[in-house]
Short mmCIF file of C-alpha atoms in Angstrom, two decimals:
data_model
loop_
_atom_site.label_atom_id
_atom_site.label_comp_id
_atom_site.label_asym_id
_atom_site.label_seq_id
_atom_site.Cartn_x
_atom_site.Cartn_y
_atom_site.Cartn_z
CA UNK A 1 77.37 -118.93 -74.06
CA UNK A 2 78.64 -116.02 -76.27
CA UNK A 3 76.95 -112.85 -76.40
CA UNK A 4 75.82 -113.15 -79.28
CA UNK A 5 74.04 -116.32 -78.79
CA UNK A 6 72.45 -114.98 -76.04
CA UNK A 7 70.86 -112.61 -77.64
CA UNK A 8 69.96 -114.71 -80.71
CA UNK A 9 68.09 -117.13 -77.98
CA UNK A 10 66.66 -113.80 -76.30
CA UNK A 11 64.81 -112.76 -79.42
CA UNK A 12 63.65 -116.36 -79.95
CA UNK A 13 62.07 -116.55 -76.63
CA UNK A 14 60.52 -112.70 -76.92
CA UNK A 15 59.00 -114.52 -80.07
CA UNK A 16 57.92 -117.22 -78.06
CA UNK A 17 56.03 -115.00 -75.43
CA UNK A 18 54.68 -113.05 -77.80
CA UNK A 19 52.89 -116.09 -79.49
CA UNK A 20 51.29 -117.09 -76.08
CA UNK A 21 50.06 -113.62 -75.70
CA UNK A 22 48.75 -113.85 -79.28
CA UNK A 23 46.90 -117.13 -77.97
CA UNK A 24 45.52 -115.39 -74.74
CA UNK A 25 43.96 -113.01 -76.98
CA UNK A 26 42.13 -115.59 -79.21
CA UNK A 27 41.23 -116.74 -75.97
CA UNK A 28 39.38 -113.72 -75.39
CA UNK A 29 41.93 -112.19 -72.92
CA UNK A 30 44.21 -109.29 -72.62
CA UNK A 31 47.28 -109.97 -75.15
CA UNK A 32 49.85 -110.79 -72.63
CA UNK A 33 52.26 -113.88 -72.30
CA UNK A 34 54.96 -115.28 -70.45
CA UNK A 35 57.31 -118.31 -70.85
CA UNK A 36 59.87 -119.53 -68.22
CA UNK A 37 62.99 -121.32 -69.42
CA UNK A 38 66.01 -123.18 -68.17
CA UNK A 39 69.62 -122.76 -68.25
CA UNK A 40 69.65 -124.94 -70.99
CA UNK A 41 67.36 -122.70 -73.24
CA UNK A 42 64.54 -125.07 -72.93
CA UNK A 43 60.70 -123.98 -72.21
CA UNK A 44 59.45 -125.25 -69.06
CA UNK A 45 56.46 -123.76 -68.35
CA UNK A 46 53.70 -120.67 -70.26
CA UNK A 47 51.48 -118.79 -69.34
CA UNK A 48 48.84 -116.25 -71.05
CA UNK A 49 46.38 -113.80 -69.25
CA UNK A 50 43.43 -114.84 -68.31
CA UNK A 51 41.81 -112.18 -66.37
CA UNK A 52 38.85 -111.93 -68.68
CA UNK A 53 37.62 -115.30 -69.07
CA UNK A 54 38.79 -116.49 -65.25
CA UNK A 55 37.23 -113.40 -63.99
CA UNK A 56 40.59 -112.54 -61.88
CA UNK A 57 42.35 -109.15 -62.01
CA UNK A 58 44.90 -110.75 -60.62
CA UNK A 59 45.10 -113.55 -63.50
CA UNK A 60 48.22 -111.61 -65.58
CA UNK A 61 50.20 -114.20 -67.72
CA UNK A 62 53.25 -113.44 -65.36
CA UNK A 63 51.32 -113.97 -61.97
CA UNK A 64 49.80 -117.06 -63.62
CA UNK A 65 53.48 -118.32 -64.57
CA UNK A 66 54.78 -117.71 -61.15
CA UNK A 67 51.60 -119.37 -59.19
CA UNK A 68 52.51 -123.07 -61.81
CA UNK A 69 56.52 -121.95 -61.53
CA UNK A 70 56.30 -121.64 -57.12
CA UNK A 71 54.40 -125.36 -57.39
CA UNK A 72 56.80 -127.14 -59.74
CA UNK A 73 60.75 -125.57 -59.09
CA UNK A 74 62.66 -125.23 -55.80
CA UNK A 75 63.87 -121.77 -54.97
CA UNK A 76 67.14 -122.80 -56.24
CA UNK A 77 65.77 -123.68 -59.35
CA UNK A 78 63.90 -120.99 -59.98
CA UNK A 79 66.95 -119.17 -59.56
CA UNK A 80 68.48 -120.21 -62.59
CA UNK A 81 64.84 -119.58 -64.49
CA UNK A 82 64.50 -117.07 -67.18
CA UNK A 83 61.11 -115.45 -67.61
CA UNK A 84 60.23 -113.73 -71.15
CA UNK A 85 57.33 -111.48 -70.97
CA UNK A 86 55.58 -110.21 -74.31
CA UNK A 87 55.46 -107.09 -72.49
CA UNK A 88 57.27 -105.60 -68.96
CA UNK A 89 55.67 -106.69 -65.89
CA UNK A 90 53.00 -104.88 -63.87
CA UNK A 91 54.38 -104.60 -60.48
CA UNK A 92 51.90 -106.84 -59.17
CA UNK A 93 53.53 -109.10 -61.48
CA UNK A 94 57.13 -108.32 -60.69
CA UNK A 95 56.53 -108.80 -56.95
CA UNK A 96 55.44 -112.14 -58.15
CA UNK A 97 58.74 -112.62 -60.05
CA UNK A 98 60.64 -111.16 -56.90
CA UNK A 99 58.80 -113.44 -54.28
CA UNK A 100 58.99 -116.49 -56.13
CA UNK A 101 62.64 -115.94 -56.59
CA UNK A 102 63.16 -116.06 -60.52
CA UNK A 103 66.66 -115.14 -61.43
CA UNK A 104 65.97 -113.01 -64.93
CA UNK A 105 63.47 -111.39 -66.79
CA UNK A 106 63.60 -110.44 -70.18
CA UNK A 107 60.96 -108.62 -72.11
CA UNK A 108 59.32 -107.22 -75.36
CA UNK A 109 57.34 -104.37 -75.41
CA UNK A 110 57.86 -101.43 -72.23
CA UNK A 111 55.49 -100.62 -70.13
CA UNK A 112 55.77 -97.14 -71.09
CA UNK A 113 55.48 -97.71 -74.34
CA UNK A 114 51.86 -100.20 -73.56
CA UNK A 115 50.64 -97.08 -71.59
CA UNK A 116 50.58 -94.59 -74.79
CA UNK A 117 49.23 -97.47 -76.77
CA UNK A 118 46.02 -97.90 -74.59
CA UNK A 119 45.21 -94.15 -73.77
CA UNK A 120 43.34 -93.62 -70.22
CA UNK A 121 45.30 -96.80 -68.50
CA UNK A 122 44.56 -97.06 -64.66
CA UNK A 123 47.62 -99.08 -64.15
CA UNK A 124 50.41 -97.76 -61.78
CA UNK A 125 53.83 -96.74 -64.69
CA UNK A 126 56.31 -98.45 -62.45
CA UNK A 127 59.11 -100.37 -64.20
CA UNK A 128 59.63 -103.31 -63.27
CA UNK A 129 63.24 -101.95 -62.96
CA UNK A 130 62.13 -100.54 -60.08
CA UNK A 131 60.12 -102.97 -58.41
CA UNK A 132 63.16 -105.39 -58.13
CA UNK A 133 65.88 -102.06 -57.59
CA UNK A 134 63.91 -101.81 -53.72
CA UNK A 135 64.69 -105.89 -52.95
CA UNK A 136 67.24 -107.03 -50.99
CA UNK A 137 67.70 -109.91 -53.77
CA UNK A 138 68.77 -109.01 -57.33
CA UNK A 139 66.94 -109.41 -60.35
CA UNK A 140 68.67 -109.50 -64.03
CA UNK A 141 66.43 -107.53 -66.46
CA UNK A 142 66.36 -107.04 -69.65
CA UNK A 143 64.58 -105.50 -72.14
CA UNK A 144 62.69 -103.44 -74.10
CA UNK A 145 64.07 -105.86 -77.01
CA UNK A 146 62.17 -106.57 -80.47
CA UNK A 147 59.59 -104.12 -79.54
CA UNK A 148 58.04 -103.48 -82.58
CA UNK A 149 57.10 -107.26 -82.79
CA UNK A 150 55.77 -106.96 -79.40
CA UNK A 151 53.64 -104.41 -79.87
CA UNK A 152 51.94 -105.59 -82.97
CA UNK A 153 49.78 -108.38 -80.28
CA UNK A 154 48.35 -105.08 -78.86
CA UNK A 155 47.03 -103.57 -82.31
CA UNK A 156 43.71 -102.76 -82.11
CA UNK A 157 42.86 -104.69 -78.82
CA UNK A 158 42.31 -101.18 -76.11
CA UNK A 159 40.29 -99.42 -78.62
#
């Protein structure tokens, strides 16, 4: 695949997450989603956020991914999974991602960028950068890409 055309499918699949995060947020849920797909840029499994209606701080679209991801793939084919995030993982979530042995992560908005949106946010600003820099196993990660688009889910929603 050129570079070019990964990048195109990138952005498509940013879009993609960011639409399941749009849904979790109908749902009544923080706006987060995630979307895992194959090596032949198709979407095999989604996820949005449900800590708010399955009363689970735990329940973060990218946890939720991982726990359906860990009962449906192999670790050798979760290996060659990319996740898309609508925005970086927490590291609760990336420790997920790392555990369960997911190849790639790609995502919209930064977390740095989510903390100045919501104000007085208890979460702990570690990149997910970071997370995966202190395993033994490497993690592909990129991101912040199409921003702007990602951060439009989060409009209004921590105020």
């Amino acid at each position: 695949m050129s570079a070019n055309r990964a990048v195109l499918d990138d952005a498509t699949f940013i879009r993609a997450s960011i639409a399941v995060a749009q849904r979790a947020r109908e749902h009544g849920n923080h706006p987060f989603g995630a979307i895992l797909v194959d090596g032949n840029g198709q979407i095999v499994l989604e996820a949005e956020n449900t800590v708010i209606t399955g009363r689970d701080c735990t329940g973060h679209a990218e946890t939720n991914l991982m726990r359906r991801a860990c009962a449906h793939f192999n670790g050798a084919e979760l290996a060659g999974l990319t996740m898309y995030a609508s925005t970086e993982p927490c590291v609760m979530c990336a420790g997920a991602i790392y555990w369960g042995g997911v190849g790639r992560v790609v995502y919209g908005l930064s977390s740095e960028a989510l903390y100045r949106m919501t104000g007085s946010n208890p979460a702990l600003p570690v990149s997910c950068r970071e997370v995966f820099a202190r395993g033994v196993r490497h993690v592909q990660v990129g991101g912040p890409l199409l921003e702007d688009e990602a951060r439009i889910v989060h409009v209004g929603f921590w105020t």
